[in-house]
CSV table of C-alpha atoms in Angstrom, one decimal:
chain,number,residue,atom,x,y,z
A,1,GLU,CA,-8.6,-42.2,9.7
A,2,PRO,CA,-7.6,-38.8,8.3
A,3,ASN,CA,-4.3,-38.6,6.5
A,4,LEU,CA,-2.1,-36.2,8.4
A,5,THR,CA,0.9,-36.6,6.2
A,6,VAL,CA,2.5,-33.3,5.2
A,7,THR,CA,2.8,-33.6,1.4
A,8,PRO,CA,5.5,-31.7,-0.6
A,9,PRO,CA,2.9,-29.2,-2.0
A,10,ILE,CA,1.7,-28.5,1.5
A,11,ARG,CA,5.2,-28.1,2.7
A,12,GLN,CA,6.0,-25.7,-0.1
A,13,VAL,CA,2.9,-23.6,0.7
A,14,ARG,CA,4.0,-23.4,4.3
A,15,LYS,CA,7.4,-22.4,3.3
A,16,ASP,CA,6.1,-19.7,0.9
A,17,LEU,CA,3.7,-18.2,3.5
A,18,PHE,CA,6.4,-17.0,5.8
A,19,PRO,CA,8.0,-14.4,3.5
A,20,ILE,CA,4.6,-13.3,2.1
A,21,LEU,CA,2.9,-12.8,5.4
A,22,GLY,CA,6.1,-11.5,7.0
A,23,GLY,CA,6.4,-8.8,4.3
A,24,GLU,CA,2.7,-7.8,4.6
A,25,VAL,CA,2.9,-7.6,8.4
A,26,LEU,CA,6.0,-5.4,8.2
A,27,VAL,CA,4.3,-3.0,5.8
A,28,ALA,CA,1.3,-2.8,8.2
A,29,ILE,CA,3.7,-1.8,11.0
A,30,ASN,CA,4.2,1.5,9.2
A,31,LEU,CA,0.8,2.7,10.3
A,32,VAL,CA,1.8,1.9,13.9
A,33,VAL,CA,5.0,3.8,13.4
A,34,ASP,CA,3.2,6.8,12.0
A,35,LYS,CA,0.7,6.9,14.9
A,36,GLY,CA,3.6,6.7,17.3
A,37,PHE,CA,5.2,9.8,15.9
A,38,ALA,CA,1.9,11.5,15.7
A,39,SER,CA,1.4,10.9,19.4
A,40,THR,CA,4.3,13.2,20.1
A,41,LEU,CA,2.5,16.1,18.5
A,42,ASN,CA,-0.5,18.2,19.7
A,43,GLU,CA,-3.5,16.5,21.3
A,44,GLY,CA,-5.8,15.1,18.6
A,45,SER,CA,-3.0,14.5,16.1
A,46,VAL,CA,-3.4,10.7,16.1
A,47,ALA,CA,-7.1,11.1,15.4
A,48,ILE,CA,-6.5,13.5,12.5
A,49,LEU,CA,-4.0,11.0,11.1
A,50,GLU,CA,-6.5,8.2,11.4
A,51,PHE,CA,-9.2,10.2,9.6
A,52,ALA,CA,-6.8,11.1,6.8
A,53,ASP,CA,-5.8,7.4,6.5
A,54,ARG,CA,-9.4,6.4,6.2
A,55,VAL,CA,-9.8,8.5,3.1
A,56,ARG,CA,-6.5,7.2,1.8
A,57,ILE,CA,-7.4,3.6,2.0
A,58,ILE,CA,-10.6,3.9,0.0
A,59,PRO,CA,-8.9,3.5,-3.4
A,60,THR,CA,-6.6,0.8,-2.1
A,61,THR,CA,-9.5,-1.2,-0.7
A,62,LEU,CA,-11.3,-1.0,-4.1
A,63,MET,CA,-8.1,-2.0,-5.8
A,64,ILE,CA,-7.6,-5.1,-3.6
A,65,SER,CA,-11.2,-6.2,-3.9
A,66,THR,CA,-11.4,-5.8,-7.7
A,67,LEU,CA,-8.5,-5.4,-10.1
A,68,ALA,CA,-5.9,-7.0,-7.9
A,69,MET,CA,-8.0,-10.2,-7.4
A,70,VAL,CA,-8.7,-10.5,-11.1
A,71,ALA,CA,-5.1,-9.7,-12.1
A,72,PHE,CA,-3.6,-12.2,-9.7
A,73,ALA,CA,-6.0,-15.0,-10.9
A,74,THR,CA,-5.1,-14.2,-14.5
A,75,TRP,CA,-1.4,-14.1,-14.0
A,76,SER,CA,-1.4,-17.3,-11.9
A,77,SER,CA,-3.4,-19.2,-14.6
A,78,LEU,CA,-1.0,-18.1,-17.3
A,79,HIS,CA,2.0,-19.1,-15.3
A,80,ALA,CA,0.5,-22.5,-14.5
A,81,GLU,CA,0.0,-23.0,-18.3
A,82,GLY,CA,3.6,-22.1,-18.9
A,83,LYS,CA,2.6,-18.9,-20.8
A,84,ILE,CA,5.3,-16.8,-19.1
A,85,ARG,CA,5.6,-14.2,-21.9
A,86,GLU,CA,1.8,-13.7,-22.0
A,87,ALA,CA,1.7,-13.3,-18.2
A,88,ARG,CA,4.5,-10.7,-18.3
A,89,ALA,CA,2.7,-8.8,-21.1
A,90,ASN,CA,-0.5,-8.9,-19.0
A,91,MET,CA,1.3,-7.6,-16.0
A,92,ASP,CA,2.7,-4.7,-18.0
A,93,GLN,CA,-0.6,-3.9,-19.5
A,94,THR,CA,-2.3,-4.0,-16.0
A,95,LEU,CA,0.2,-1.6,-14.5
A,96,ARG,CA,-0.2,0.8,-17.4
A,97,TRP,CA,-4.0,0.8,-17.2
A,98,THR,CA,-3.8,1.4,-13.5
A,99,VAL,CA,-1.7,4.5,-14.0
A,100,LEU,CA,-4.0,5.8,-16.7
A,101,LEU,CA,-7.2,5.2,-14.8
A,102,ALA,CA,-6.1,6.0,-11.2
A,103,ALA,CA,-4.1,9.1,-11.9
A,104,PRO,CA,-7.1,11.3,-12.8
A,105,VAL,CA,-9.2,9.9,-9.9
A,106,LEU,CA,-6.4,10.7,-7.4
A,107,ALA,CA,-6.0,14.1,-9.0
A,108,GLY,CA,-9.7,14.7,-8.4
A,109,MET,CA,-9.4,13.6,-4.8
A,110,TYR,CA,-6.5,16.0,-4.3
A,111,ILE,CA,-8.4,19.0,-5.8
A,112,GLY,CA,-11.6,18.1,-3.8
A,113,ARG,CA,-10.0,16.9,-0.7
A,114,VAL,CA,-11.5,19.5,1.6
A,115,ALA,CA,-15.0,18.9,0.3
A,116,LEU,CA,-14.4,15.1,0.5
A,117,VAL,CA,-13.3,15.3,4.2
A,118,ARG,CA,-16.2,17.5,5.1
A,119,LEU,CA,-18.7,15.2,3.5
A,120,LEU,CA,-17.3,12.1,5.2
A,121,PHE,CA,-16.5,13.4,8.7
A,122,GLU,CA,-17.8,16.9,9.5
A,123,HIS,CA,-20.5,16.2,12.0
A,124,GLY,CA,-20.8,16.1,15.7
A,125,GLU,CA,-17.6,17.2,17.3
A,126,PHE,CA,-15.6,17.1,14.0
A,127,THR,CA,-15.2,20.8,13.3
A,128,VAL,CA,-14.4,22.8,10.1
A,129,GLU,CA,-10.9,23.3,11.5
A,130,ASN,CA,-10.6,19.5,11.9
A,131,SER,CA,-11.6,19.2,8.3
A,132,ARG,CA,-9.0,21.7,7.2
A,133,ILE,CA,-6.2,20.0,9.1
A,134,THR,CA,-7.3,16.5,7.9
A,135,ALA,CA,-7.4,17.6,4.3
A,136,HIS,CA,-3.9,19.1,4.7
A,137,VAL,CA,-2.6,15.8,5.9
A,138,LEU,CA,-4.4,14.0,3.2
A,139,ALA,CA,-2.7,16.2,0.7
A,140,GLY,CA,0.6,14.7,1.9
A,141,TYR,CA,-0.7,11.2,1.4
A,142,LEU,CA,-2.3,11.5,-2.0
A,143,PRO,CA,0.8,12.0,-4.2
A,144,GLY,CA,2.1,8.6,-3.1
A,145,LEU,CA,-1.2,6.8,-3.4
A,146,LEU,CA,-0.7,5.9,-7.1
A,147,PHE,CA,2.5,4.2,-6.1
A,148,ALA,CA,0.7,2.4,-3.3
A,149,LEU,CA,-1.8,1.0,-5.8
A,150,LEU,CA,1.0,-0.1,-8.1
A,151,SER,CA,2.7,-1.8,-5.1
A,152,ILE,CA,-0.4,-3.9,-4.5
A,153,LEU,CA,-0.2,-5.2,-8.1
A,154,THR,CA,3.6,-5.6,-8.2
A,155,ILE,CA,3.7,-7.6,-4.9
A,156,ARG,CA,1.2,-10.0,-6.4
A,157,ALA,CA,3.3,-10.2,-9.6
A,158,HIS,CA,6.3,-11.1,-7.5
A,159,ILE,CA,4.3,-13.8,-5.7
A,160,VAL,CA,3.2,-15.3,-9.1
A,161,GLU,CA,6.9,-15.3,-10.3
A,162,ARG,CA,7.9,-16.7,-6.9
A,163,ASN,CA,10.2,-13.8,-6.0
A,164,LEU,CA,9.2,-14.2,-2.4
A,165,ARG,CA,12.3,-13.1,-0.6
A,166,ILE,CA,12.1,-9.6,-2.0
A,167,ILE,CA,8.6,-9.2,-0.4
A,168,PHE,CA,10.0,-9.8,3.0
A,169,VAL,CA,13.2,-7.8,2.4
A,170,LEU,CA,11.4,-4.7,1.0
A,171,GLY,CA,8.8,-5.0,3.8
A,172,ALA,CA,11.6,-4.7,6.4
A,173,ALA,CA,13.3,-1.9,4.3
A,174,SER,CA,9.9,-0.1,4.2
A,175,VAL,CA,9.7,0.0,8.0
A,176,MET,CA,13.2,1.3,8.4
A,177,ALA,CA,12.8,3.9,5.7
A,178,ASN,CA,9.5,5.1,7.1
A,179,PHE,CA,10.9,5.4,10.6
A,180,THR,CA,13.9,7.4,9.4
A,181,LEU,CA,11.8,9.7,7.2
A,182,ASN,CA,9.4,10.4,10.0
A,183,GLN,CA,12.3,11.4,12.3
A,184,LEU,CA,13.6,13.8,9.6
A,185,LEU,CA,10.3,15.3,8.6
A,186,ILE,CA,8.1,15.5,11.7
A,187,GLY,CA,10.2,18.3,13.2
A,188,PRO,CA,9.9,20.8,10.4
A,189,GLN,CA,6.5,19.6,9.0
A,190,GLY,CA,4.6,18.2,11.9
A,191,LEU,CA,1.7,15.9,11.0
A,192,PHE,CA,2.0,16.8,7.4
A,193,GLY,CA,5.6,15.4,7.6
A,194,VAL,CA,4.3,12.0,8.7
A,195,ALA,CA,2.1,11.9,5.6
A,196,ILE,CA,5.0,13.0,3.3
A,197,ALA,CA,7.2,10.3,4.9
A,198,THR,CA,4.7,7.7,3.9
A,199,THR,CA,4.5,9.1,0.4
A,200,ILE,CA,8.3,9.1,-0.1
A,201,ASN,CA,8.5,5.6,1.3
A,202,ASP,CA,5.8,4.4,-1.1
A,203,VAL,CA,7.6,5.9,-4.1
A,204,LEU,CA,10.9,4.3,-3.2
A,205,ILE,CA,9.7,0.8,-2.3
A,206,THR,CA,7.3,0.6,-5.3
A,207,THR,CA,10.0,1.8,-7.7
A,208,ILE,CA,12.2,-1.1,-6.5
A,209,TYR,CA,9.4,-3.6,-6.8
A,210,VAL,CA,8.8,-2.5,-10.4
A,211,LEU,CA,12.5,-2.5,-11.3
A,212,CYS,CA,12.9,-6.0,-9.9
A,213,LEU,CA,10.1,-7.5,-12.0
């Protein structure tokens, strides 16, 4: 018969999953909040925001599937071996390299944002004007994207160091801050204000993550 006893390690994993998954879900709610505010604007605003977000997540998807996976495995291994100082040094080095490598790429995306949007989406009913508006919204997102990339790494660093509560707390703070910023900026800035709200939120939350490491 299978052993259905919940061992202490399994119990610990179950305990750890709640703040981790809770924090990630709360952060994901921000996109729902953004779309909710966008729906109060002109017809098509939600679609434009969705297209701009598709471009925005390209670097984050690459980060999660490559560097973040390798970094997390390395940090976890070092911690398991008791090499805390080496793990910290590797975390610091990874964050520095991320800034050095990602900054010029994101700057290139910002400069070529109109051409990039036209290349990806301008066909069928997606017009030149749609490309212009989408690129303008993307311009609001891109300054905060470097911080979003750093956030992916710092969250994993906190998981390795078992600072799990901060992930849930900052996830909740992120939703509240994003909601407040959207309310303040959507009036004067429209859809661009929604993107700027996300950027400001990413800067604030990531800065706290880094300072708490």
